[in-house]
PDB file of C-alpha atoms in Angstrom:
ATOM      1  CA  VAL A   1      14.019   0.010   7.673  1.00 86.00           C
ATOM      2  CA  GLN A   2      14.472   0.009   3.893  1.00 93.00           C
ATOM      3  CA  LEU A   3      11.486  -0.583   1.646  1.00 95.00           C
ATOM      4  CA  GLN A   4      11.393  -1.625  -2.004  1.00 95.00           C
ATOM      5  CA  ALA A   5       8.058  -1.484  -3.812  1.00 96.00           C
ATOM      6  CA  SER A   6       7.331  -3.250  -7.080  1.00 97.00           C
ATOM      7  CA  GLY A   7       4.503  -4.563  -9.222  1.00 98.00           C
ATOM      8  CA  GLY A   8       3.089  -1.438 -10.783  1.00 97.00           C
ATOM      9  CA  GLY A   9       2.218  -1.193 -14.448  1.00 97.00           C
ATOM     10  CA  LEU A  10      -0.420  -0.409 -17.038  1.00 98.00           C
ATOM     11  CA  VAL A  11      -3.752  -2.204 -16.808  1.00 98.00           C
ATOM     12  CA  GLN A  12      -7.188  -1.745 -18.305  1.00 98.00           C
ATOM     13  CA  ALA A  13     -10.129  -0.767 -16.160  1.00 98.00           C
ATOM     14  CA  GLY A  14     -11.555  -3.812 -14.425  1.00 98.00           C
ATOM     15  CA  GLY A  15      -8.186  -5.519 -14.343  1.00 98.00           C
ATOM     16  CA  SER A  16      -5.974  -6.511 -11.417  1.00 98.00           C
ATOM     17  CA  LEU A  17      -2.466  -5.905 -10.156  1.00 98.00           C
ATOM     18  CA  ARG A  18      -0.545  -7.036  -7.101  1.00 98.00           C
ATOM     19  CA  LEU A  19       1.970  -4.702  -5.543  1.00 98.00           C
ATOM     20  CA  SER A  20       4.769  -5.981  -3.335  1.00 98.00           C
ATOM     21  CA  CYS A  21       6.896  -4.202  -0.775  1.00 96.00           C
ATOM     22  CA  ALA A  22       9.998  -5.923   0.548  1.00 95.00           C
ATOM     23  CA  ALA A  23      11.378  -4.655   3.848  1.00 93.00           C
ATOM     24  CA  SER A  24      14.866  -5.028   5.234  1.00 88.00           C
ATOM     25  CA  GLY A  25      16.896  -3.695   8.090  1.00 77.00           C
ATOM     26  CA  ARG A  26      14.660  -4.279  11.119  1.00 70.00           C
ATOM     27  CA  THR A  27      12.262  -6.841  12.527  1.00 70.00           C
ATOM     28  CA  PHE A  28       9.390  -6.773  10.061  1.00 67.00           C
ATOM     29  CA  SER A  29       6.703  -8.042  12.422  1.00 72.00           C
ATOM     30  CA  ARG A  30       7.121  -5.029  14.708  1.00 75.00           C
ATOM     31  CA  PHE A  31       5.851  -2.582  12.111  1.00 83.00           C
ATOM     32  CA  GLY A  32       2.506  -1.468  10.921  1.00 92.00           C
ATOM     33  CA  MET A  33       2.779  -1.471   7.126  1.00 94.00           C
ATOM     34  CA  GLY A  34       0.775   0.800   4.912  1.00 95.00           C
ATOM     35  CA  TRP A  35       0.111   1.677   1.316  1.00 97.00           C
ATOM     36  CA  PHE A  36      -0.488   5.223   0.171  1.00 98.00           C
ATOM     37  CA  ARG A  37      -0.900   6.707  -3.285  1.00 98.00           C
ATOM     38  CA  GLN A  38      -0.347  10.046  -4.938  1.00 98.00           C
ATOM     39  CA  ALA A  39      -1.957  11.100  -8.188  1.00 97.00           C
ATOM     40  CA  PRO A  40      -0.529  13.991 -10.240  1.00 93.00           C
ATOM     41  CA  GLY A  41      -1.355  17.311  -8.646  1.00 95.00           C
ATOM     42  CA  LYS A  42      -2.875  15.701  -5.571  1.00 97.00           C
ATOM     43  CA  GLU A  43      -1.735  15.043  -2.041  1.00 97.00           C
ATOM     44  CA  ARG A  44      -0.579  11.634  -0.914  1.00 97.00           C
ATOM     45  CA  GLU A  45      -3.540   9.678   0.402  1.00 97.00           C
ATOM     46  CA  PHE A  46      -4.064   6.627   2.546  1.00 98.00           C
ATOM     47  CA  VAL A  47      -5.001   3.364   0.836  1.00 98.00           C
ATOM     48  CA  ALA A  48      -4.585   0.505   3.319  1.00 97.00           C
ATOM     49  CA  VAL A  49      -2.728  -0.531   6.451  1.00 96.00           C
ATOM     50  CA  ILE A  50      -1.970  -3.834   8.154  1.00 94.00           C
ATOM     51  CA  SER A  51      -1.001  -3.797  11.810  1.00 92.00           C
ATOM     52  CA  TRP A  52      -1.680  -5.364  15.167  1.00 88.00           C
ATOM     53  CA  ASN A  53      -5.006  -3.528  15.034  1.00 84.00           C
ATOM     54  CA  GLY A  54      -5.957  -5.495  11.949  1.00 90.00           C
ATOM     55  CA  ASN A  55      -6.502  -4.233   8.398  1.00 95.00           C
ATOM     56  CA  THR A  56      -7.986  -0.861   7.515  1.00 95.00           C
ATOM     57  CA  TYR A  57      -8.892   0.449   4.062  1.00 97.00           C
ATOM     58  CA  ALA A  58      -9.812   3.760   2.534  1.00 98.00           C
ATOM     59  CA  ASP A  59     -13.479   3.852   1.550  1.00 97.00           C
ATOM     60  CA  SER A  60     -12.516   4.322  -2.085  1.00 97.00           C
ATOM     61  CA  VAL A  61     -10.767   0.937  -2.256  1.00 98.00           C
ATOM     62  CA  LYS A  62     -12.751  -1.116   0.232  1.00 97.00           C
ATOM     63  CA  ASP A  63     -13.994  -4.410  -1.232  1.00 96.00           C
ATOM     64  CA  ARG A  64     -11.583  -4.068  -4.180  1.00 98.00           C
ATOM     65  CA  PHE A  65      -8.143  -3.990  -2.570  1.00 98.00           C
ATOM     66  CA  THR A  66      -6.655  -6.436  -0.062  1.00 98.00           C
ATOM     67  CA  ILE A  67      -3.548  -5.883   2.026  1.00 97.00           C
ATOM     68  CA  SER A  68      -1.615  -8.869   3.349  1.00 96.00           C
ATOM     69  CA  SER A  69       1.819  -9.715   4.648  1.00 94.00           C
ATOM     70  CA  ASP A  70       4.288 -12.571   4.704  1.00 93.00           C
ATOM     71  CA  ASN A  71       6.482 -12.183   7.776  1.00 88.00           C
ATOM     72  CA  ALA A  72       8.838 -14.936   6.645  1.00 90.00           C
ATOM     73  CA  LYS A  73       9.587 -12.908   3.512  1.00 92.00           C
ATOM     74  CA  SER A  74       9.318  -9.503   5.236  1.00 92.00           C
ATOM     75  CA  THR A  75       6.976  -8.486   2.461  1.00 94.00           C
ATOM     76  CA  VAL A  76       3.617  -6.746   2.364  1.00 95.00           C
ATOM     77  CA  TYR A  77       1.279  -7.030  -0.598  1.00 97.00           C
ATOM     78  CA  LEU A  78      -1.558  -5.006  -2.031  1.00 98.00           C
ATOM     79  CA  GLN A  79      -3.889  -7.007  -4.239  1.00 98.00           C
ATOM     80  CA  MET A  80      -5.885  -4.590  -6.382  1.00 98.00           C
ATOM     81  CA  ASN A  81      -8.939  -5.871  -8.217  1.00 98.00           C
ATOM     82  CA  ASN A  82     -11.546  -4.157 -10.366  1.00 98.00           C
ATOM     83  CA  LEU A  83      -9.191  -1.270 -10.970  1.00 98.00           C
ATOM     84  CA  LYS A  84     -10.616   2.063 -12.056  1.00 98.00           C
ATOM     85  CA  PRO A  85      -8.998   4.979 -13.905  1.00 97.00           C
ATOM     86  CA  GLU A  86      -9.176   7.014 -10.699  1.00 97.00           C
ATOM     87  CA  ASP A  87      -6.831   4.469  -9.082  1.00 98.00           C
ATOM     88  CA  THR A  88      -4.041   5.770 -11.327  1.00 98.00           C
ATOM     89  CA  ALA A  89      -1.242   7.026  -9.075  1.00 98.00           C
ATOM     90  CA  VAL A  90       2.210   6.341  -7.731  1.00 98.00           C
ATOM     91  CA  TYR A  91       1.781   3.847  -4.914  1.00 98.00           C
ATOM     92  CA  TYR A  92       4.070   3.999  -1.907  1.00 98.00           C
ATOM     93  CA  CYS A  93       4.581   1.483   0.855  1.00 97.00           C
ATOM     94  CA  ALA A  94       5.483   2.723   4.297  1.00 96.00           C
ATOM     95  CA  ALA A  95       6.518   1.367   7.679  1.00 94.00           C
ATOM     96  CA  GLY A  96       5.204   2.856  10.871  1.00 89.00           C
ATOM     97  CA  GLY A  97       4.552   2.057  14.475  1.00 83.00           C
ATOM     98  CA  LEU A  98       3.189  -1.219  15.744  1.00 82.00           C
ATOM     99  CA  PHE A  99      -0.417  -0.078  15.422  1.00 84.00           C
ATOM    100  CA  GLY A 100      -0.037   1.585  12.046  1.00 83.00           C
ATOM    101  CA  GLY A 101      -2.263   4.514  11.258  1.00 92.00           C
ATOM    102  CA  THR A 102      -3.920   6.239   8.325  1.00 94.00           C
ATOM    103  CA  ARG A 103      -1.970   9.468   8.193  1.00 95.00           C
ATOM    104  CA  VAL A 104       1.256  10.131   6.329  1.00 95.00           C
ATOM    105  CA  ALA A 105       2.716  11.349   9.635  1.00 95.00           C
ATOM    106  CA  ASP A 106       2.117   7.922  11.210  1.00 94.00           C
ATOM    107  CA  PHE A 107       4.800   6.369   9.006  1.00 94.00           C
ATOM    108  CA  GLY A 108       8.509   7.085   9.262  1.00 92.00           C
ATOM    109  CA  SER A 109       9.974   4.995   6.453  1.00 93.00           C
ATOM    110  CA  TRP A 110       8.909   5.081   2.817  1.00 96.00           C
ATOM    111  CA  GLY A 111       9.664   3.126  -0.309  1.00 94.00           C
ATOM    112  CA  GLN A 112      10.411   4.721  -3.656  1.00 94.00           C
ATOM    113  CA  GLY A 113       6.947   4.268  -5.162  1.00 95.00           C
ATOM    114  CA  THR A 114       5.635   2.237  -8.067  1.00 98.00           C
ATOM    115  CA  LEU A 115       3.414   3.659 -10.798  1.00 98.00           C
ATOM    116  CA  VAL A 116      -0.013   2.190 -11.478  1.00 98.00           C
ATOM    117  CA  THR A 117      -1.820   3.388 -14.581  1.00 98.00           C
ATOM    118  CA  VAL A 118      -5.396   2.298 -15.277  1.00 98.00           C
ATOM    119  CA  SER A 119      -6.713   2.975 -18.749  1.00 97.00           C
ATOM    120  CA  SER A 120     -10.404   3.396 -19.487  1.00 93.00           C
TER     121      SER A 120
END
């Protein structure tokens, strides 16, 4: 499956952004879809996943971020509200098994990443 992420940009703290990830190549509904992020000098970390198990969020983004999907468009979204400077990172979407996961190793296909910068 090929993934194309978009929607990143520069936003002030407290602002909002919506990331999109368009998938192609395989049946979208058979994947767990996740978002991860990687800040400079840090490891890639889990943000959110949507799968047949439901939606799961990292504690750091719970109640601020919402993951959703549109199967007709083969697209997964990450709505990010009340953004904080510590949310600054390159955000990656990923496709994994039917039940998703929260580890990088649970996902076999990755998009190219989109940069989110939150200014204080």
